[in-house]
Amino acid sequence: MEKSQNPIAVRSRSMLQQAMLELLTEQPYGQITVTALCEHAQLGRKTFYRNYAEKDDILREYIACLADGFLEKLREQAPFGDTAFAQTLFAYWKPYADLFRLLEQSGEFRFVQREFERVAARVGGWFTCPEAMREDRTFQRYCASFVSGGCYALLRDWMCGGAVEPVEQMTTLFCQIRRLKA
């Protein structure tokens, strides 16, 4: 669904996103209805369906926007090494730890996972193994999947655990793990 940039539509989507985030703190995602979202946002169902096909679209759009913000932060720092990447990764996502935890508890972390996969594809070359044979494309492809999967798992574990460890500690751990050899 093409998103209107009309200021009223943008404001309505923002209100529905805010309603979703607030309702997630009160009940599991599966129990949130379009009616509840509309009532909480003080908008009509017609407005909802003018902007979204289903409630999942709200989280998809919100998390995609967050992921785009993360990509922009990475672009600002390019080229970057492990330390800068990890610092950006953990510092950027830390404020969203509660949302991640709520999505995990509701069994709806798939929204974050899809966006992380999109981010990993866009970041591209960073998710390679330093020792990888450059001419072996098959090895490179699976190595990139392995590294991005590990990065995702580490971020997910940290976020769903409440992001208790400081960003600096997670950056150090990330870099230590990245340097492990088989």
mmCIF file with all atom_site columns, N, CA and C in Angstrom, residues 129-178:
data_model
loop_
_atom_site.group_PDB
_atom_site.id
_atom_site.type_symbol
_atom_site.label_atom_id
_atom_site.label_alt_id
_atom_site.label_comp_id
_atom_site.label_asym_id
_atom_site.label_entity_id
_atom_site.label_seq_id
_atom_site.pdbx_PDB_ins_code
_atom_site.Cartn_x
_atom_site.Cartn_y
_atom_site.Cartn_z
_atom_site.occupancy
_atom_site.B_iso_or_equiv
_atom_site.pdbx_formal_charge
_atom_site.auth_seq_id
_atom_site.auth_comp_id
_atom_site.auth_asym_id
_atom_site.auth_atom_id
_atom_site.pdbx_PDB_model_num
ATOM 1   N N  . CYS A 1 129 ? 33.482 -12.548 6.317  1.00 0.00 ? 129 CYS A N  1
ATOM 2   C CA . CYS A 1 129 ? 34.506 -13.060 7.223  1.00 0.00 ? 129 CYS A CA 1
ATOM 3   C C  . CYS A 1 129 ? 35.847 -12.520 6.750  1.00 0.00 ? 129 CYS A C  1
ATOM 4   N N  . PRO A 1 130 ? 36.628 -11.914 7.635  1.00 0.00 ? 130 PRO A N  1
ATOM 5   C CA . PRO A 1 130 ? 37.892 -11.304 7.226  1.00 0.00 ? 130 PRO A CA 1
ATOM 6   C C  . PRO A 1 130 ? 38.827 -12.268 6.508  1.00 0.00 ? 130 PRO A C  1
ATOM 7   N N  . GLU A 1 131 ? 38.858 -13.521 6.920  1.00 0.00 ? 131 GLU A N  1
ATOM 8   C CA . GLU A 1 131 ? 39.772 -14.497 6.324  1.00 0.00 ? 131 GLU A CA 1
ATOM 9   C C  . GLU A 1 131 ? 39.176 -15.180 5.100  1.00 0.00 ? 131 GLU A C  1
ATOM 10  N N  . ALA A 1 132 ? 37.970 -14.830 4.771  1.00 0.00 ? 132 ALA A N  1
ATOM 11  C CA . ALA A 1 132 ? 37.259 -15.534 3.698  1.00 0.00 ? 132 ALA A CA 1
ATOM 12  C C  . ALA A 1 132 ? 38.003 -15.433 2.377  1.00 0.00 ? 132 ALA A C  1
ATOM 13  N N  . MET A 1 133 ? 37.939 -16.514 1.656  1.00 0.00 ? 133 MET A N  1
ATOM 14  C CA . MET A 1 133 ? 38.548 -16.523 0.330  1.00 0.00 ? 133 MET A CA 1
ATOM 15  C C  . MET A 1 133 ? 37.696 -15.651 -0.582 1.00 0.00 ? 133 MET A C  1
ATOM 16  N N  . ARG A 1 134 ? 38.246 -14.574 -1.043 1.00 0.00 ? 134 ARG A N  1
ATOM 17  C CA . ARG A 1 134 ? 37.505 -13.592 -1.830 1.00 0.00 ? 134 ARG A CA 1
ATOM 18  C C  . ARG A 1 134 ? 36.940 -14.181 -3.123 1.00 0.00 ? 134 ARG A C  1
ATOM 19  N N  . GLU A 1 135 ? 37.619 -15.155 -3.700 1.00 0.00 ? 135 GLU A N  1
ATOM 20  C CA . GLU A 1 135 ? 37.154 -15.698 -4.978 1.00 0.00 ? 135 GLU A CA 1
ATOM 21  C C  . GLU A 1 135 ? 36.049 -16.744 -4.813 1.00 0.00 ? 135 GLU A C  1
ATOM 22  N N  . ASP A 1 136 ? 35.808 -17.214 -3.610 1.00 0.00 ? 136 ASP A N  1
ATOM 23  C CA . ASP A 1 136 ? 34.792 -18.240 -3.372 1.00 0.00 ? 136 ASP A CA 1
ATOM 24  C C  . ASP A 1 136 ? 33.472 -17.580 -2.982 1.00 0.00 ? 136 ASP A C  1
ATOM 25  N N  . ARG A 1 137 ? 32.625 -17.326 -3.979 1.00 0.00 ? 137 ARG A N  1
ATOM 26  C CA . ARG A 1 137 ? 31.353 -16.628 -3.743 1.00 0.00 ? 137 ARG A CA 1
ATOM 27  C C  . ARG A 1 137 ? 30.409 -17.422 -2.846 1.00 0.00 ? 137 ARG A C  1
ATOM 28  N N  . THR A 1 138 ? 30.400 -18.725 -2.959 1.00 0.00 ? 138 THR A N  1
ATOM 29  C CA . THR A 1 138 ? 29.540 -19.555 -2.108 1.00 0.00 ? 138 THR A CA 1
ATOM 30  C C  . THR A 1 138 ? 29.951 -19.397 -0.655 1.00 0.00 ? 138 THR A C  1
ATOM 31  N N  . PHE A 1 139 ? 31.249 -19.477 -0.400 1.00 0.00 ? 139 PHE A N  1
ATOM 32  C CA . PHE A 1 139 ? 31.754 -19.303 0.963  1.00 0.00 ? 139 PHE A CA 1
ATOM 33  C C  . PHE A 1 139 ? 31.381 -17.918 1.483  1.00 0.00 ? 139 PHE A C  1
ATOM 34  N N  . GLN A 1 140 ? 31.579 -16.894 0.670  1.00 0.00 ? 140 GLN A N  1
ATOM 35  C CA . GLN A 1 140 ? 31.259 -15.523 1.075  1.00 0.00 ? 140 GLN A CA 1
ATOM 36  C C  . GLN A 1 140 ? 29.776 -15.378 1.418  1.00 0.00 ? 140 GLN A C  1
ATOM 37  N N  . ARG A 1 141 ? 28.907 -15.958 0.598  1.00 0.00 ? 141 ARG A N  1
ATOM 38  C CA . ARG A 1 141 ? 27.468 -15.853 0.830  1.00 0.00 ? 141 ARG A CA 1
ATOM 39  C C  . ARG A 1 141 ? 27.086 -16.461 2.172  1.00 0.00 ? 141 ARG A C  1
ATOM 40  N N  . TYR A 1 142 ? 27.572 -17.659 2.438  1.00 0.00 ? 142 TYR A N  1
ATOM 41  C CA . TYR A 1 142 ? 27.213 -18.317 3.697  1.00 0.00 ? 142 TYR A CA 1
ATOM 42  C C  . TYR A 1 142 ? 27.915 -17.676 4.887  1.00 0.00 ? 142 TYR A C  1
ATOM 43  N N  . CYS A 1 143 ? 29.084 -17.174 4.665  1.00 0.00 ? 143 CYS A N  1
ATOM 44  C CA . CYS A 1 143 ? 29.790 -16.464 5.732  1.00 0.00 ? 143 CYS A CA 1
ATOM 45  C C  . CYS A 1 143 ? 29.016 -15.205 6.118  1.00 0.00 ? 143 CYS A C  1
ATOM 46  N N  . ALA A 1 144 ? 28.529 -14.463 5.131  1.00 0.00 ? 144 ALA A N  1
ATOM 47  C CA . ALA A 1 144 ? 27.740 -13.254 5.405  1.00 0.00 ? 144 ALA A CA 1
ATOM 48  C C  . ALA A 1 144 ? 26.465 -13.608 6.164  1.00 0.00 ? 144 ALA A C  1
ATOM 49  N N  . SER A 1 145 ? 25.818 -14.712 5.785  1.00 0.00 ? 145 SER A N  1
ATOM 50  C CA . SER A 1 145 ? 24.612 -15.151 6.507  1.00 0.00 ? 145 SER A CA 1
ATOM 51  C C  . SER A 1 145 ? 24.942 -15.499 7.949  1.00 0.00 ? 145 SER A C  1
ATOM 52  N N  . PHE A 1 146 ? 26.055 -16.182 8.144  1.00 0.00 ? 146 PHE A N  1
ATOM 53  C CA . PHE A 1 146 ? 26.471 -16.595 9.481  1.00 0.00 ? 146 PHE A CA 1
ATOM 54  C C  . PHE A 1 146 ? 26.772 -15.378 10.358 1.00 0.00 ? 146 PHE A C  1
ATOM 55  N N  . VAL A 1 147 ? 27.526 -14.435 9.834  1.00 0.00 ? 147 VAL A N  1
ATOM 56  C CA . VAL A 1 147 ? 27.901 -13.248 10.610 1.00 0.00 ? 147 VAL A CA 1
ATOM 57  C C  . VAL A 1 147 ? 26.677 -12.384 10.904 1.00 0.00 ? 147 VAL A C  1
ATOM 58  N N  . SER A 1 148 ? 25.823 -12.150 9.896  1.00 0.00 ? 148 SER A N  1
ATOM 59  C CA . SER A 1 148 ? 24.641 -11.317 10.140 1.00 0.00 ? 148 SER A CA 1
ATOM 60  C C  . SER A 1 148 ? 23.680 -12.010 11.104 1.00 0.00 ? 148 SER A C  1
ATOM 61  N N  . GLY A 1 149 ? 23.562 -13.337 11.009 1.00 0.00 ? 149 GLY A N  1
ATOM 62  C CA . GLY A 1 149 ? 22.713 -14.080 11.937 1.00 0.00 ? 149 GLY A CA 1
ATOM 63  C C  . GLY A 1 149 ? 23.215 -13.984 13.366 1.00 0.00 ? 149 GLY A C  1
ATOM 64  N N  . GLY A 1 150 ? 24.516 -14.076 13.541 1.00 0.00 ? 150 GLY A N  1
ATOM 65  C CA . GLY A 1 150 ? 25.095 -13.940 14.877 1.00 0.00 ? 150 GLY A CA 1
ATOM 66  C C  . GLY A 1 150 ? 24.909 -12.545 15.430 1.00 0.00 ? 150 GLY A C  1
ATOM 67  N N  . CYS A 1 151 ? 25.072 -11.559 14.584 1.00 0.00 ? 151 CYS A N  1
ATOM 68  C CA . CYS A 1 151 ? 24.877 -10.158 14.985 1.00 0.00 ? 151 CYS A CA 1
ATOM 69  C C  . CYS A 1 151 ? 23.428 -9.945  15.428 1.00 0.00 ? 151 CYS A C  1
ATOM 70  N N  . TYR A 1 152 ? 22.504 -10.460 14.635 1.00 0.00 ? 152 TYR A N  1
ATOM 71  C CA . TYR A 1 152 ? 21.080 -10.359 14.966 1.00 0.00 ? 152 TYR A CA 1
ATOM 72  C C  . TYR A 1 152 ? 20.785 -11.058 16.293 1.00 0.00 ? 152 TYR A C  1
ATOM 73  N N  . ALA A 1 153 ? 21.316 -12.270 16.475 1.00 0.00 ? 153 ALA A N  1
ATOM 74  C CA . ALA A 1 153 ? 21.051 -13.035 17.701 1.00 0.00 ? 153 ALA A CA 1
ATOM 75  C C  . ALA A 1 153 ? 21.603 -12.315 18.927 1.00 0.00 ? 153 ALA A C  1
ATOM 76  N N  . LEU A 1 154 ? 22.780 -11.732 18.796 1.00 0.00 ? 154 LEU A N  1
ATOM 77  C CA . LEU A 1 154 ? 23.379 -10.997 19.914 1.00 0.00 ? 154 LEU A CA 1
ATOM 78  C C  . LEU A 1 154 ? 22.534 -9.773  20.267 1.00 0.00 ? 154 LEU A C  1
ATOM 79  N N  . LEU A 1 155 ? 22.127 -9.014  19.261 1.00 0.00 ? 155 LEU A N  1
ATOM 80  C CA . LEU A 1 155 ? 21.294 -7.834  19.498 1.00 0.00 ? 155 LEU A CA 1
ATOM 81  C C  . LEU A 1 155 ? 19.961 -8.243  20.125 1.00 0.00 ? 155 LEU A C  1
ATOM 82  N N  . ARG A 1 156 ? 19.349 -9.276  19.604 1.00 0.00 ? 156 ARG A N  1
ATOM 83  C CA . ARG A 1 156 ? 18.056 -9.742  20.124 1.00 0.00 ? 156 ARG A CA 1
ATOM 84  C C  . ARG A 1 156 ? 18.175 -10.171 21.584 1.00 0.00 ? 156 ARG A C  1
ATOM 85  N N  . ASP A 1 157 ? 19.184 -10.954 21.892 1.00 0.00 ? 157 ASP A N  1
ATOM 86  C CA . ASP A 1 157 ? 19.378 -11.434 23.259 1.00 0.00 ? 157 ASP A CA 1
ATOM 87  C C  . ASP A 1 157 ? 19.559 -10.258 24.215 1.00 0.00 ? 157 ASP A C  1
ATOM 88  N N  . TRP A 1 158 ? 20.364 -9.297  23.811 1.00 0.00 ? 158 TRP A N  1
ATOM 89  C CA . TRP A 1 158 ? 20.632 -8.121  24.650 1.00 0.00 ? 158 TRP A CA 1
ATOM 90  C C  . TRP A 1 158 ? 19.368 -7.285  24.837 1.00 0.00 ? 158 TRP A C  1
ATOM 91  N N  . MET A 1 159 ? 18.680 -7.013  23.741 1.00 0.00 ? 159 MET A N  1
ATOM 92  C CA . MET A 1 159 ? 17.485 -6.169  23.808 1.00 0.00 ? 159 MET A CA 1
ATOM 93  C C  . MET A 1 159 ? 16.369 -6.839  24.602 1.00 0.00 ? 159 MET A C  1
ATOM 94  N N  . CYS A 1 160 ? 16.131 -8.106  24.339 1.00 0.00 ? 160 CYS A N  1
ATOM 95  C CA . CYS A 1 160 ? 15.037 -8.810  25.024 1.00 0.00 ? 160 CYS A CA 1
ATOM 96  C C  . CYS A 1 160 ? 15.356 -9.049  26.494 1.00 0.00 ? 160 CYS A C  1
ATOM 97  N N  . GLY A 1 161 ? 16.626 -8.969  26.840 1.00 0.00 ? 161 GLY A N  1
ATOM 98  C CA . GLY A 1 161 ? 17.041 -9.070  28.235 1.00 0.00 ? 161 GLY A CA 1
ATOM 99  C C  . GLY A 1 161 ? 17.005 -7.732  28.940 1.00 0.00 ? 161 GLY A C  1
ATOM 100 N N  . GLY A 1 162 ? 16.509 -6.709  28.257 1.00 0.00 ? 162 GLY A N  1
ATOM 101 C CA . GLY A 1 162 ? 16.385 -5.391  28.866 1.00 0.00 ? 162 GLY A CA 1
ATOM 102 C C  . GLY A 1 162 ? 17.555 -4.464  28.604 1.00 0.00 ? 162 GLY A C  1
ATOM 103 N N  . ALA A 1 163 ? 18.492 -4.867  27.750 1.00 0.00 ? 163 ALA A N  1
ATOM 104 C CA . ALA A 1 163 ? 19.667 -4.048  27.411 1.00 0.00 ? 163 ALA A CA 1
ATOM 105 C C  . ALA A 1 163 ? 20.362 -3.551  28.676 1.00 0.00 ? 163 ALA A C  1
ATOM 106 N N  . VAL A 1 164 ? 20.573 -4.477  29.609 1.00 0.00 ? 164 VAL A N  1
ATOM 107 C CA . VAL A 1 164 ? 21.147 -4.139  30.912 1.00 0.00 ? 164 VAL A CA 1
ATOM 108 C C  . VAL A 1 164 ? 22.618 -3.745  30.801 1.00 0.00 ? 164 VAL A C  1
ATOM 109 N N  . GLU A 1 165 ? 23.379 -4.508  30.018 1.00 0.00 ? 165 GLU A N  1
ATOM 110 C CA . GLU A 1 165 ? 24.802 -4.201  29.881 1.00 0.00 ? 165 GLU A CA 1
ATOM 111 C C  . GLU A 1 165 ? 24.969 -2.887  29.124 1.00 0.00 ? 165 GLU A C  1
ATOM 112 N N  . PRO A 1 166 ? 25.937 -2.079  29.540 1.00 0.00 ? 166 PRO A N  1
ATOM 113 C CA . PRO A 1 166 ? 26.160 -0.797  28.850 1.00 0.00 ? 166 PRO A CA 1
ATOM 114 C C  . PRO A 1 166 ? 26.599 -1.009  27.393 1.00 0.00 ? 166 PRO A C  1
ATOM 115 N N  . VAL A 1 167 ? 26.328 -0.023  26.579 1.00 0.00 ? 167 VAL A N  1
ATOM 116 C CA . VAL A 1 167 ? 26.693 -0.063  25.158 1.00 0.00 ? 167 VAL A CA 1
ATOM 117 C C  . VAL A 1 167 ? 28.181 -0.361  24.995 1.00 0.00 ? 167 VAL A C  1
ATOM 118 N N  . GLU A 1 168 ? 29.011 0.258   25.819 1.00 0.00 ? 168 GLU A N  1
ATOM 119 C CA . GLU A 1 168 ? 30.461 0.070   25.712 1.00 0.00 ? 168 GLU A CA 1
ATOM 120 C C  . GLU A 1 168 ? 30.845 -1.391  25.947 1.00 0.00 ? 168 GLU A C  1
ATOM 121 N N  . GLN A 1 169 ? 30.218 -2.023  26.929 1.00 0.00 ? 169 GLN A N  1
ATOM 122 C CA . GLN A 1 169 ? 30.506 -3.431  27.212 1.00 0.00 ? 169 GLN A CA 1
ATOM 123 C C  . GLN A 1 169 ? 30.056 -4.312  26.051 1.00 0.00 ? 169 GLN A C  1
ATOM 124 N N  . MET A 1 170 ? 28.892 -4.026  25.492 1.00 0.00 ? 170 MET A N  1
ATOM 125 C CA . MET A 1 170 ? 28.400 -4.812  24.363 1.00 0.00 ? 170 MET A CA 1
ATOM 126 C C  . MET A 1 170 ? 29.280 -4.615  23.131 1.00 0.00 ? 170 MET A C  1
ATOM 127 N N  . THR A 1 171 ? 29.778 -3.398  22.946 1.00 0.00 ? 171 THR A N  1
ATOM 128 C CA . THR A 1 171 ? 30.684 -3.129  21.825 1.00 0.00 ? 171 THR A CA 1
ATOM 129 C C  . THR A 1 171 ? 31.945 -3.968  21.964 1.00 0.00 ? 171 THR A C  1
ATOM 130 N N  . THR A 1 172 ? 32.500 -4.004  23.166 1.00 0.00 ? 172 THR A N  1
ATOM 131 C CA . THR A 1 172 ? 33.702 -4.801  23.422 1.00 0.00 ? 172 THR A CA 1
ATOM 132 C C  . THR A 1 172 ? 33.428 -6.284  23.194 1.00 0.00 ? 172 THR A C  1
ATOM 133 N N  . LEU A 1 173 ? 32.314 -6.781  23.732 1.00 0.00 ? 173 LEU A N  1
ATOM 134 C CA . LEU A 1 173 ? 31.951 -8.191  23.538 1.00 0.00 ? 173 LEU A CA 1
ATOM 135 C C  . LEU A 1 173 ? 31.785 -8.517  22.053 1.00 0.00 ? 173 LEU A C  1
ATOM 136 N N  . PHE A 1 174 ? 31.097 -7.648  21.342 1.00 0.00 ? 174 PHE A N  1
ATOM 137 C CA . PHE A 1 174 ? 30.870 -7.844  19.911 1.00 0.00 ? 174 PHE A CA 1
ATOM 138 C C  . PHE A 1 174 ? 32.204 -7.984  19.181 1.00 0.00 ? 174 PHE A C  1
ATOM 139 N N  . CYS A 1 175 ? 33.126 -7.074  19.463 1.00 0.00 ? 175 CYS A N  1
ATOM 140 C CA . CYS A 1 175 ? 34.426 -7.095  18.784 1.00 0.00 ? 175 CYS A CA 1
ATOM 141 C C  . CYS A 1 175 ? 35.227 -8.339  19.163 1.00 0.00 ? 175 CYS A C  1
ATOM 142 N N  . GLN A 1 176 ? 35.154 -8.753  20.419 1.00 0.00 ? 176 GLN A N  1
ATOM 143 C CA . GLN A 1 176 ? 35.850 -9.973  20.842 1.00 0.00 ? 176 GLN A CA 1
ATOM 144 C C  . GLN A 1 176 ? 35.275 -11.190 20.122 1.00 0.00 ? 176 GLN A C  1
ATOM 145 N N  . ILE A 1 177 ? 33.967 -11.270 20.037 1.00 0.00 ? 177 ILE A N  1
ATOM 146 C CA . ILE A 1 177 ? 33.315 -12.395 19.361 1.00 0.00 ? 177 ILE A CA 1
ATOM 147 C C  . ILE A 1 177 ? 33.666 -12.391 17.877 1.00 0.00 ? 177 ILE A C  1
ATOM 148 N N  . ARG A 1 178 ? 33.678 -11.222 17.283 1.00 0.00 ? 178 ARG A N  1
ATOM 149 C CA . ARG A 1 178 ? 33.956 -11.097 15.842 1.00 0.00 ? 178 ARG A CA 1
ATOM 150 C C  . ARG A 1 178 ? 35.371 -11.577 15.508 1.00 0.00 ? 178 ARG A C  1
#
